[in-house]
Tab-separated table of C-alpha atoms in Angstrom:
chain	number	residue	atom	x	y	z
A	122	MET	CA	0.000	0.000	0.000
A	123	LYS	CA	1.394	3.376	-1.043
A	124	LEU	CA	1.498	5.949	1.738
A	125	SER	CA	0.731	9.610	1.063
A	126	LYS	CA	3.243	12.281	2.054
A	127	GLY	CA	0.898	13.323	4.876
A	128	LYS	CA	0.728	9.800	6.320
A	129	ILE	CA	4.510	9.416	6.128
A	130	LEU	CA	5.029	12.689	8.035
A	131	LEU	CA	2.434	11.684	10.652
A	132	LEU	CA	4.128	8.310	11.161
A	133	PHE	CA	7.524	10.012	11.477
A	134	ASP	CA	6.167	12.431	14.135
A	135	LYS	CA	4.801	9.517	16.187
A	136	ILE	CA	8.035	7.508	15.975
A	137	LYS	CA	10.152	10.545	16.892
A	138	SER	CA	7.996	11.354	19.940
A	139	ARG	CA	8.049	7.744	21.158
A	140	PHE	CA	11.827	7.475	20.659
A	141	ILE	CA	12.511	10.618	22.714
A	142	GLU	CA	10.179	9.414	25.461
A	143	GLU	CA	11.791	5.968	25.739
A	144	LEU	CA	15.369	7.255	25.512
A	145	SER	CA	14.863	9.768	28.314
A	146	SER	CA	13.020	7.385	30.664
A	147	ILE	CA	16.103	5.763	32.215
A	148	PRO	CA	17.794	8.946	33.527
A	149	ASP	CA	14.435	10.436	34.561
A	150	PHE	CA	13.594	7.234	36.466
A	151	ALA	CA	16.801	7.692	38.466
A	152	LEU	CA	16.186	11.417	38.991
A	153	TYR	CA	12.692	10.700	40.330
A	154	HIS	CA	13.931	8.262	42.974
A	155	PHE	CA	16.804	10.475	44.109
A	156	SER	CA	15.054	13.851	43.890
A	157	LEU	CA	14.269	15.763	47.057
A	158	LYS	CA	10.743	16.234	48.310
A	159	SER	CA	8.894	19.518	47.982
A	160	LYS	CA	10.476	22.776	49.087
A	161	VAL	CA	7.538	24.991	48.113
A	162	LYS	CA	7.534	28.023	50.424
A	163	GLN	CA	4.754	30.184	48.967
A	164	PRO	CA	1.262	29.587	47.508
A	165	THR	CA	1.792	28.024	44.092
A	166	ILE	CA	-0.421	27.072	41.170
A	167	VAL	CA	1.002	24.336	38.978
A	168	PHE	CA	-0.679	24.301	35.561
A	169	ALA	CA	-0.069	20.740	34.348
A	170	GLY	CA	-0.815	19.554	30.823
A	171	THR	CA	0.675	17.034	28.444
A	172	MET	CA	0.296	19.807	25.866
A	173	ILE	CA	-0.019	23.557	26.341
A	174	HIS	CA	-3.726	24.166	25.870
A	175	ALA	CA	-4.322	27.728	24.678
A	176	ARG	CA	-6.541	28.485	27.667
A	177	ILE	CA	-3.703	27.812	30.164
A	178	PRO	CA	-1.684	31.015	29.550
A	179	ARG	CA	-4.918	33.010	29.217
A	180	MET	CA	-5.985	31.904	32.674
A	181	ALA	CA	-2.483	32.467	34.059
A	182	ARG	CA	-2.496	36.055	32.809
A	183	ALA	CA	-5.941	36.708	34.299
A	184	LEU	CA	-4.769	35.376	37.675
A	185	LYS	CA	-1.607	37.478	37.527
A	186	ASP	CA	-3.572	40.613	36.589
A	187	SER	CA	-6.008	40.009	39.456
A	188	GLY	CA	-3.213	40.588	41.966
A	189	ALA	CA	-3.544	37.112	43.484
A	190	LYS	CA	-0.364	36.193	45.364
A	191	TYR	CA	0.458	32.893	43.693
A	192	ASN	CA	3.649	31.613	42.150
A	193	LEU	CA	2.613	30.359	38.674
A	194	VAL	CA	4.333	27.271	37.260
A	195	LEU	CA	3.720	25.548	33.914
A	196	LEU	CA	4.329	21.803	33.516
A	197	CYS	CA	4.254	20.649	29.888
A	198	LYS	CA	5.667	17.854	27.721
A	199	LYS	CA	8.731	19.172	25.929
A	200	ASP	CA	7.700	18.138	22.416
A	201	LYS	CA	4.177	19.529	22.949
A	202	TYR	CA	5.248	22.969	24.161
A	203	ASP	CA	5.001	25.860	21.706
A	204	PRO	CA	5.967	29.441	22.661
A	205	LYS	CA	3.267	30.756	20.302
A	206	LEU	CA	0.652	29.466	22.742
A	207	SER	CA	2.444	30.750	25.833
A	208	ASN	CA	3.057	34.189	27.338
A	209	ASP	CA	5.270	35.831	29.962
A	210	CYS	CA	2.964	35.224	32.943
A	211	PHE	CA	4.607	32.062	34.280
A	212	ASP	CA	7.186	32.396	37.030
A	213	LYS	CA	8.685	29.100	35.914
A	214	ILE	CA	8.234	26.676	33.012
A	215	GLU	CA	9.059	23.011	33.660
A	216	LEU	CA	9.257	20.759	30.584
A	217	PHE	CA	9.219	16.968	30.912
A	218	LYS	CA	9.869	14.176	28.394
A	219	ASN	CA	8.124	11.156	29.934
A	220	LYS	CA	6.005	9.946	32.858
A	221	TRP	CA	8.997	9.834	35.214
A	222	GLY	CA	9.644	13.481	34.501
A	223	VAL	CA	6.059	14.328	35.488
A	224	LYS	CA	6.282	12.214	38.641
A	225	ARG	CA	9.498	13.982	39.660
A	226	LEU	CA	7.928	17.422	39.161
A	227	VAL	CA	4.756	16.485	41.044
A	228	LYS	CA	6.934	15.236	43.904
A	229	GLN	CA	8.952	18.468	43.783
A	230	TYR	CA	5.901	20.752	43.970
A	231	ASP	CA	3.569	18.669	46.153
A	232	SER	CA	2.761	20.667	49.302
A	233	ASN	CA	-0.165	22.060	51.253
A	234	LEU	CA	0.595	25.414	49.574
A	235	THR	CA	0.116	24.001	46.064
A	236	VAL	CA	-2.868	23.865	43.732
A	237	PHE	CA	-2.328	21.378	40.899
A	238	HIS	CA	-4.503	22.758	38.090
A	239	SER	CA	-4.328	20.008	35.447
A	240	PHE	CA	-5.639	19.903	31.884
A	241	GLY	CA	-6.626	17.302	29.315
A	242	PRO	CA	-7.011	15.475	27.060
A	243	PRO	CA	-4.410	14.100	26.464
A	244	TYR	CA	-4.215	12.758	29.990
A	245	GLY	CA	-0.591	11.770	30.619
A	246	ALA	CA	0.174	14.661	32.983
A	247	ALA	CA	-3.282	15.025	34.568
A	248	ASN	CA	-3.455	11.300	35.369
A	249	ILE	CA	-0.137	11.396	37.236
A	250	VAL	CA	-1.101	14.581	39.100
A	251	VAL	CA	-4.346	13.063	40.385
A	252	ARG	CA	-2.703	9.742	41.309
A	253	TYR	CA	0.479	11.029	42.959
A	254	ALA	CA	-0.224	14.461	44.466
A	255	LYS	CA	-0.851	13.779	48.159
A	256	LYS	CA	-0.678	17.196	49.830
A	257	GLY	CA	-1.637	19.700	47.142
A	258	LYS	CA	-5.176	20.412	45.982
A	259	THR	CA	-6.037	18.774	42.651
A	260	ILE	CA	-8.207	20.277	39.912
A	261	PHE	CA	-9.016	18.930	36.478
A	262	ASP	CA	-9.851	21.534	33.840
A	263	TYR	CA	-11.499	20.317	30.629
A	264	GLN	CA	-12.922	21.747	27.444
A	265	ASP	CA	-13.379	18.405	25.658
A	266	LEU	CA	-13.893	14.882	26.966
A	267	LEU	CA	-12.993	11.777	24.967
A	268	LEU	CA	-16.225	10.106	26.080
A	269	SER	CA	-18.273	12.561	24.027
A	270	ASN	CA	-16.702	11.432	20.758
A	271	PHE	CA	-18.037	7.865	20.531
A	272	GLU	CA	-19.491	7.395	24.028
A	273	LEU	CA	-18.296	4.075	25.533
A	274	ASN	CA	-17.332	2.429	22.230
A	275	PRO	CA	-14.492	4.353	20.541
A	276	PRO	CA	-13.030	2.687	17.425
A	277	PHE	CA	-9.426	3.448	18.420
A	278	ALA	CA	-7.352	1.434	20.912
A	279	TYR	CA	-5.454	4.509	22.153
A	280	MET	CA	-8.744	6.284	22.904
A	281	ARG	CA	-10.115	3.324	24.867
A	282	LYS	CA	-6.898	3.340	26.902
A	283	ASP	CA	-7.060	7.091	27.534
A	284	MET	CA	-10.726	6.890	28.556
A	285	ILE	CA	-9.693	4.695	31.492
A	286	LYS	CA	-7.523	7.608	32.649
A	287	GLU	CA	-10.329	10.074	31.935
A	288	LYS	CA	-12.789	8.172	34.115
A	289	TYR	CA	-10.240	7.806	36.926
A	290	ILE	CA	-9.420	11.517	36.889
A	291	LEU	CA	-13.061	12.621	36.931
A	292	GLN	CA	-13.910	10.269	39.793
A	293	ASN	CA	-10.847	10.969	41.952
A	294	VAL	CA	-9.895	14.616	41.473
A	295	GLN	CA	-10.992	17.122	44.145
A	296	GLY	CA	-12.348	19.779	41.788
A	297	ILE	CA	-13.482	20.009	38.159
A	298	ILE	CA	-13.568	23.186	36.051
A	299	SER	CA	-15.914	22.761	33.078
A	300	HIS	CA	-15.697	24.967	29.992
A	301	SER	CA	-18.381	22.984	28.166
A	302	LEU	CA	-21.398	20.837	29.075
A	303	GLU	CA	-19.749	17.491	28.293
A	304	LEU	CA	-19.616	16.525	31.971
A	305	GLN	CA	-23.367	15.873	31.716
A	306	LEU	CA	-22.674	12.843	29.537
A	307	ALA	CA	-19.805	11.710	31.780
A	308	LYS	CA	-22.094	11.650	34.822
A	309	LYS	CA	-24.547	9.538	32.856
A	310	LEU	CA	-22.094	6.996	31.412
A	311	TYR	CA	-19.180	6.946	33.888
A	312	GLY	CA	-21.321	7.043	37.003
A	313	SER	CA	-21.023	9.170	40.130
A	314	ILE	CA	-18.597	12.121	40.010
A	315	ALA	CA	-18.258	13.532	43.523
A	316	ALA	CA	-15.763	16.342	42.849
A	317	LYS	CA	-16.724	19.950	43.493
A	318	LYS	CA	-17.557	21.628	40.191
A	319	LEU	CA	-17.177	25.075	38.635
A	320	PHE	CA	-18.744	25.989	35.296
A	321	PHE	CA	-16.369	28.460	33.665
A	322	PRO	CA	-17.007	28.821	29.900
A	323	ASN	CA	-13.622	30.164	28.699
A	324	TYR	CA	-14.694	33.840	28.381
A	325	VAL	CA	-12.872	36.481	26.335
A	326	ASP	CA	-9.516	37.986	27.311
A	327	SER	CA	-9.935	41.767	27.542
A	328	ASN	CA	-6.158	42.216	27.139
A	329	LEU	CA	-6.600	41.059	23.551
A	330	PHE	CA	-9.608	43.185	22.563
A	331	VAL	CA	-9.449	44.763	19.119
A	332	SER	CA	-12.155	46.950	17.595
A	333	LYS	CA	-12.899	46.916	13.891
A	334	LYS	CA	-11.739	50.074	12.137
A	335	GLU	CA	-14.468	49.828	9.485
A	336	PRO	CA	-17.576	48.141	10.978
A	337	LYS	CA	-19.224	47.818	7.576
A	338	LEU	CA	-19.310	45.108	4.928
A	339	GLY	CA	-17.372	45.898	1.778
A	340	SER	CA	-18.007	44.719	-1.759
A	341	GLU	CA	-16.138	41.467	-1.036
A	342	ILE	CA	-16.776	39.292	2.037
A	343	HIS	CA	-13.907	37.802	4.057
A	344	LEU	CA	-14.408	34.906	6.514
A	345	VAL	CA	-11.751	33.621	8.906
A	346	TYR	CA	-11.200	30.344	10.765
A	347	ALA	CA	-8.592	29.942	13.511
A	348	GLY	CA	-7.628	26.575	14.943
A	349	GLY	CA	-6.822	22.980	14.154
A	350	VAL	CA	-7.369	21.583	10.674
A	351	TYR	CA	-6.847	18.068	9.345
A	352	SER	CA	-5.741	16.528	6.082
A	353	LYS	CA	-7.883	14.189	3.982
A	354	HIS	CA	-5.578	11.291	4.867
A	355	ARG	CA	-6.900	11.361	8.453
A	356	ASN	CA	-9.758	9.145	9.657
A	357	LYS	CA	-12.930	10.984	8.580
A	358	ASP	CA	-15.090	9.391	11.302
A	359	TYR	CA	-13.054	11.228	13.959
A	360	PHE	CA	-11.282	14.122	12.219
A	361	GLY	CA	-13.992	14.968	9.675
A	362	GLY	CA	-15.136	18.081	11.549
A	363	GLY	CA	-11.734	19.675	10.982
A	364	GLN	CA	-11.394	18.599	7.349
A	365	LEU	CA	-12.545	21.868	5.809
A	366	HIS	CA	-12.036	21.057	2.132
A	367	TRP	CA	-15.808	21.067	1.481
A	368	LEU	CA	-16.158	24.585	2.876
A	369	ILE	CA	-13.126	25.926	1.026
A	370	GLU	CA	-14.547	24.725	-2.289
A	371	LYS	CA	-18.078	26.042	-1.613
A	372	LEU	CA	-16.855	29.507	-0.633
A	373	ASN	CA	-14.466	29.704	-3.561
A	374	LYS	CA	-17.350	29.046	-5.981
A	375	GLN	CA	-19.320	31.885	-4.337
A	376	LYS	CA	-16.310	34.224	-4.562
A	377	ILE	CA	-16.178	34.612	-0.782
A	378	HIS	CA	-12.677	34.969	0.638
A	379	PHE	CA	-11.822	32.339	3.253
A	380	HIS	CA	-8.759	32.717	5.511
A	381	ILE	CA	-7.403	29.982	7.782
A	382	TYR	CA	-4.882	30.466	10.610
A	383	PRO	CA	-3.934	26.941	11.767
A	384	SER	CA	-3.139	26.086	15.359
A	385	PRO	CA	0.548	26.459	16.318
A	386	VAL	CA	0.458	22.798	17.407
A	387	ASN	CA	-1.034	21.508	14.149
A	388	LEU	CA	1.047	18.644	12.761
A	389	LYS	CA	2.777	19.583	9.511
A	390	SER	CA	1.333	16.468	7.905
A	391	ASP	CA	-2.159	17.925	8.315
A	392	LEU	CA	-1.324	21.158	6.495
A	393	ILE	CA	-0.153	19.815	3.126
A	394	ASP	CA	-3.660	19.796	1.577
A	395	TYR	CA	-4.293	23.403	2.557
A	396	TYR	CA	-1.046	24.770	1.149
A	397	GLN	CA	-1.963	23.106	-2.138
A	398	LEU	CA	-5.497	24.546	-2.133
A	399	ASP	CA	-4.051	27.981	-1.403
A	400	LYS	CA	-2.084	27.724	-4.655
A	401	GLU	CA	-5.055	26.485	-6.682
A	402	LEU	CA	-8.012	28.578	-5.476
A	403	PRO	CA	-8.089	32.405	-5.741
A	404	TYR	CA	-10.480	32.954	-2.814
A	405	PHE	CA	-8.743	30.661	-0.320
A	406	HIS	CA	-5.883	32.026	1.801
A	407	PHE	CA	-3.856	29.766	4.111
A	408	HIS	CA	-1.768	31.748	6.608
A	409	ASP	CA	1.009	30.843	9.015
A	410	ALA	CA	0.092	30.161	12.637
A	411	VAL	CA	0.395	33.189	14.932
A	412	LYS	CA	0.839	33.703	18.664
A	413	GLN	CA	-2.345	33.806	20.725
A	414	ASP	CA	-1.763	37.423	21.730
A	415	LYS	CA	-1.516	38.450	18.041
A	416	LEU	CA	-4.453	36.417	16.749
A	417	ALA	CA	-7.242	38.918	17.477
A	418	GLU	CA	-5.346	41.689	15.725
A	419	LYS	CA	-4.949	39.520	12.626
A	420	MET	CA	-8.585	38.410	12.547
A	421	SER	CA	-10.083	41.856	13.125
A	422	GLN	CA	-9.396	42.736	9.479
A	423	TYR	CA	-11.993	40.176	8.334
A	424	ASP	CA	-15.802	40.313	8.391
A	425	PHE	CA	-16.867	37.099	10.158
A	426	GLY	CA	-15.371	34.273	12.147
A	427	ILE	CA	-16.769	30.845	11.369
A	428	LEU	CA	-17.577	27.629	13.272
A	429	PRO	CA	-18.597	25.290	10.415
A	430	PHE	CA	-19.444	22.193	12.455
A	431	PHE	CA	-22.225	19.753	11.542
A	432	HIS	CA	-23.287	16.219	12.455
A	433	ARG	CA	-22.856	14.972	8.887
A	434	THR	CA	-19.120	15.728	8.581
A	435	ASN	CA	-18.038	12.881	10.900
A	436	LYS	CA	-19.354	9.977	12.962
A	437	LYS	CA	-18.766	11.359	16.433
A	438	SER	CA	-21.693	11.175	18.820
A	439	ASN	CA	-24.188	14.002	18.400
A	440	TYR	CA	-23.543	14.742	22.076
A	441	LYS	CA	-20.122	16.116	21.088
A	442	ARG	CA	-21.614	18.912	19.011
A	443	LYS	CA	-24.534	19.425	21.392
A	444	TYR	CA	-22.408	19.942	24.509
A	445	ALA	CA	-18.986	21.001	23.158
A	446	THR	CA	-17.339	24.398	23.121
A	447	THR	CA	-14.270	25.871	21.436
A	448	LEU	CA	-11.869	28.698	22.224
A	449	LYS	CA	-12.284	29.898	18.630
A	450	LEU	CA	-15.635	31.407	19.541
A	451	TYR	CA	-13.999	33.685	22.098
A	452	ASN	CA	-11.022	34.453	19.835
A	453	TYR	CA	-13.437	35.862	17.248
A	454	PHE	CA	-15.175	38.065	19.788
A	455	GLU	CA	-11.780	39.313	21.015
A	456	ALA	CA	-11.189	40.376	17.410
A	457	GLY	CA	-14.478	42.293	17.502
A	458	ILE	CA	-16.106	40.286	14.707
A	459	PRO	CA	-19.406	38.354	14.625
A	460	ILE	CA	-19.553	34.618	13.943
A	461	ILE	CA	-21.377	32.295	11.564
A	462	ILE	CA	-22.093	29.065	13.472
A	463	GLY	CA	-23.346	25.715	12.161
A	464	GLU	CA	-26.774	24.910	13.576
A	465	ASP	CA	-25.775	21.537	15.074
A	466	VAL	CA	-23.492	22.957	17.788
A	467	ASP	CA	-26.088	23.842	20.413
A	468	PHE	CA	-23.932	25.162	23.266
A	469	GLN	CA	-21.752	27.250	20.961
A	470	ASN	CA	-24.846	28.805	19.394
A	471	TYR	CA	-26.123	29.587	22.893
A	472	MET	CA	-22.862	31.294	23.873
A	473	GLY	CA	-22.781	33.184	20.574
A	474	SER	CA	-26.269	34.515	21.272
A	475	ARG	CA	-25.183	35.684	24.749
A	476	TYR	CA	-22.649	37.948	23.075
A	477	GLY	CA	-25.307	38.991	20.551
A	478	GLY	CA	-22.906	38.544	17.678
A	479	SER	CA	-23.705	35.266	15.942
A	480	ILE	CA	-25.625	33.934	12.956
A	481	LYS	CA	-26.932	30.355	13.051
A	482	ALA	CA	-26.472	28.651	9.678
A	483	LYS	CA	-28.006	25.491	8.229
A	484	TRP	CA	-25.946	23.185	6.017
A	485	GLU	CA	-27.883	24.425	2.989
A	486	ASP	CA	-27.066	28.048	3.845
A	487	PHE	CA	-23.456	27.445	2.854
A	488	ASP	CA	-24.580	27.029	-0.763
A	489	ASP	CA	-25.550	30.715	-0.815
A	490	LEU	CA	-23.964	32.326	2.212
A	491	LYS	CA	-24.246	35.891	0.951
A	492	ARG	CA	-28.037	35.602	1.031
A	493	LEU	CA	-27.977	34.580	4.720
A	494	ILE	CA	-25.535	37.353	5.642
A	495	THR	CA	-27.697	40.068	4.068
A	496	GLU	CA	-30.584	39.079	6.367
A	497	TYR	CA	-28.679	40.585	9.313
A	498	LYS	CA	-27.620	44.135	10.147
A	499	TYR	CA	-23.840	43.864	10.257
A	500	GLU	CA	-23.258	47.097	12.188
A	501	GLU	CA	-25.683	45.919	14.879
A	502	LEU	CA	-23.835	42.607	15.278
A	503	ILE	CA	-20.556	44.502	15.704
A	504	GLU	CA	-22.090	46.800	18.340
A	505	ASN	CA	-23.448	43.818	20.304
A	506	VAL	CA	-20.037	42.147	20.389
A	507	GLU	CA	-18.337	45.368	21.519
A	508	GLU	CA	-20.783	45.838	24.380
A	509	ASN	CA	-21.256	42.289	25.678
A	510	ARG	CA	-17.642	41.134	25.580
A	511	LYS	CA	-16.775	43.581	28.392
A	512	ARG	CA	-19.209	41.848	30.728
A	513	LEU	CA	-18.357	38.306	29.638
A	514	SER	CA	-14.594	38.621	30.056
A	515	LEU	CA	-11.975	36.655	31.974
A	516	LYS	CA	-11.117	39.788	33.938
A	517	SER	CA	-14.705	40.099	35.185
A	518	ASN	CA	-14.983	36.420	36.131
A	519	ILE	CA	-11.546	35.166	37.253
A	520	HIS	CA	-12.546	35.653	40.901
A	521	LYS	CA	-14.693	32.525	40.501
A	522	VAL	CA	-11.566	30.433	39.897
A	523	LEU	CA	-9.777	31.981	42.887
A	524	ASN	CA	-12.792	31.253	45.096
A	525	PHE	CA	-12.860	27.684	43.772
A	526	TYR	CA	-9.224	27.155	44.776
A	527	GLU	CA	-10.108	28.253	48.304
A	528	ILE	CA	-13.144	26.003	48.849
A	529	LEU	CA	-11.297	22.786	47.976
A	530	SER	CA	-10.187	20.766	50.959
């Protein structure tokens, strides 16, 4: 069987990551057993994630700006860390290569002055935090849950394995911060989840606010998408929602400009298709990834953000689209632009309506998107976003996270 260039690159990335992990395990095993126990002397928040989720540095900055007296530490897997997703708010960044590296760092920071604020999926770091932190408070912060993809019967062995960790974390962590409604399904299918819970739906970062210079539609319409995209060589049942080839082709036929800014952590193998389409189609523009704190400025030059997610594009459970959220929604509002949202993503449509800056679109609407757009007053959508994003900001709501840290025992 002939492998595509994308599949070869993906396979190479997996082999490289596994090789680094195995090679570094022996010295890190020794370091773990000979490392000293915690010497934490001041209140500390340890943000622990196998990868650097974009919401981690956003939350760190909001905590720093609030004046809270915490030392902020980031724990992240070395090959999953990208400076474009980080900022200068961490007092220390600790990068690990394998599970023994995480165990050593948890041991080093475990104290009654520590809050371990862990993130997932993936669950490598969060699982070790919840299992091995004995003195510090433990929190699990999620935006997505694996369970919501295929419920209890995922078609992938790695996902079945990670769902064991997911269930353990949810049932043993002290506190859960939910950015979406996916915990509803977890309580139904995993059983009792006794942890204290805080609903905290991402919010916008007021430090990143940009206002549109010309809040009017021009003769040509420009849409923008920011976030992960996937190549056609990926499994459509799982990755179909991020395979945006169908949308690129539809918009090009309608002479609507479509701009994509991929995630900084997107695998190179997933970008090959899009670079090729950029060369072939005059109305499609594929840009380089940009730092989180520059993204709003880039996107503010366009007319609409877009969340083009529908049931029919993949075989994930309908619960995923019903309950899920995405940071993209808030990135668009930070840029001061309204959003066109596929009708199947219920919670995202609800949040878009709270900001008063969204248009719900049916699948058929994408065959003639200009018609749908003209049904709305663009200037009014812009005004709603400008007004409501002040109230629904991280700055106005970060006290809820600080209070949550305090109530955990």
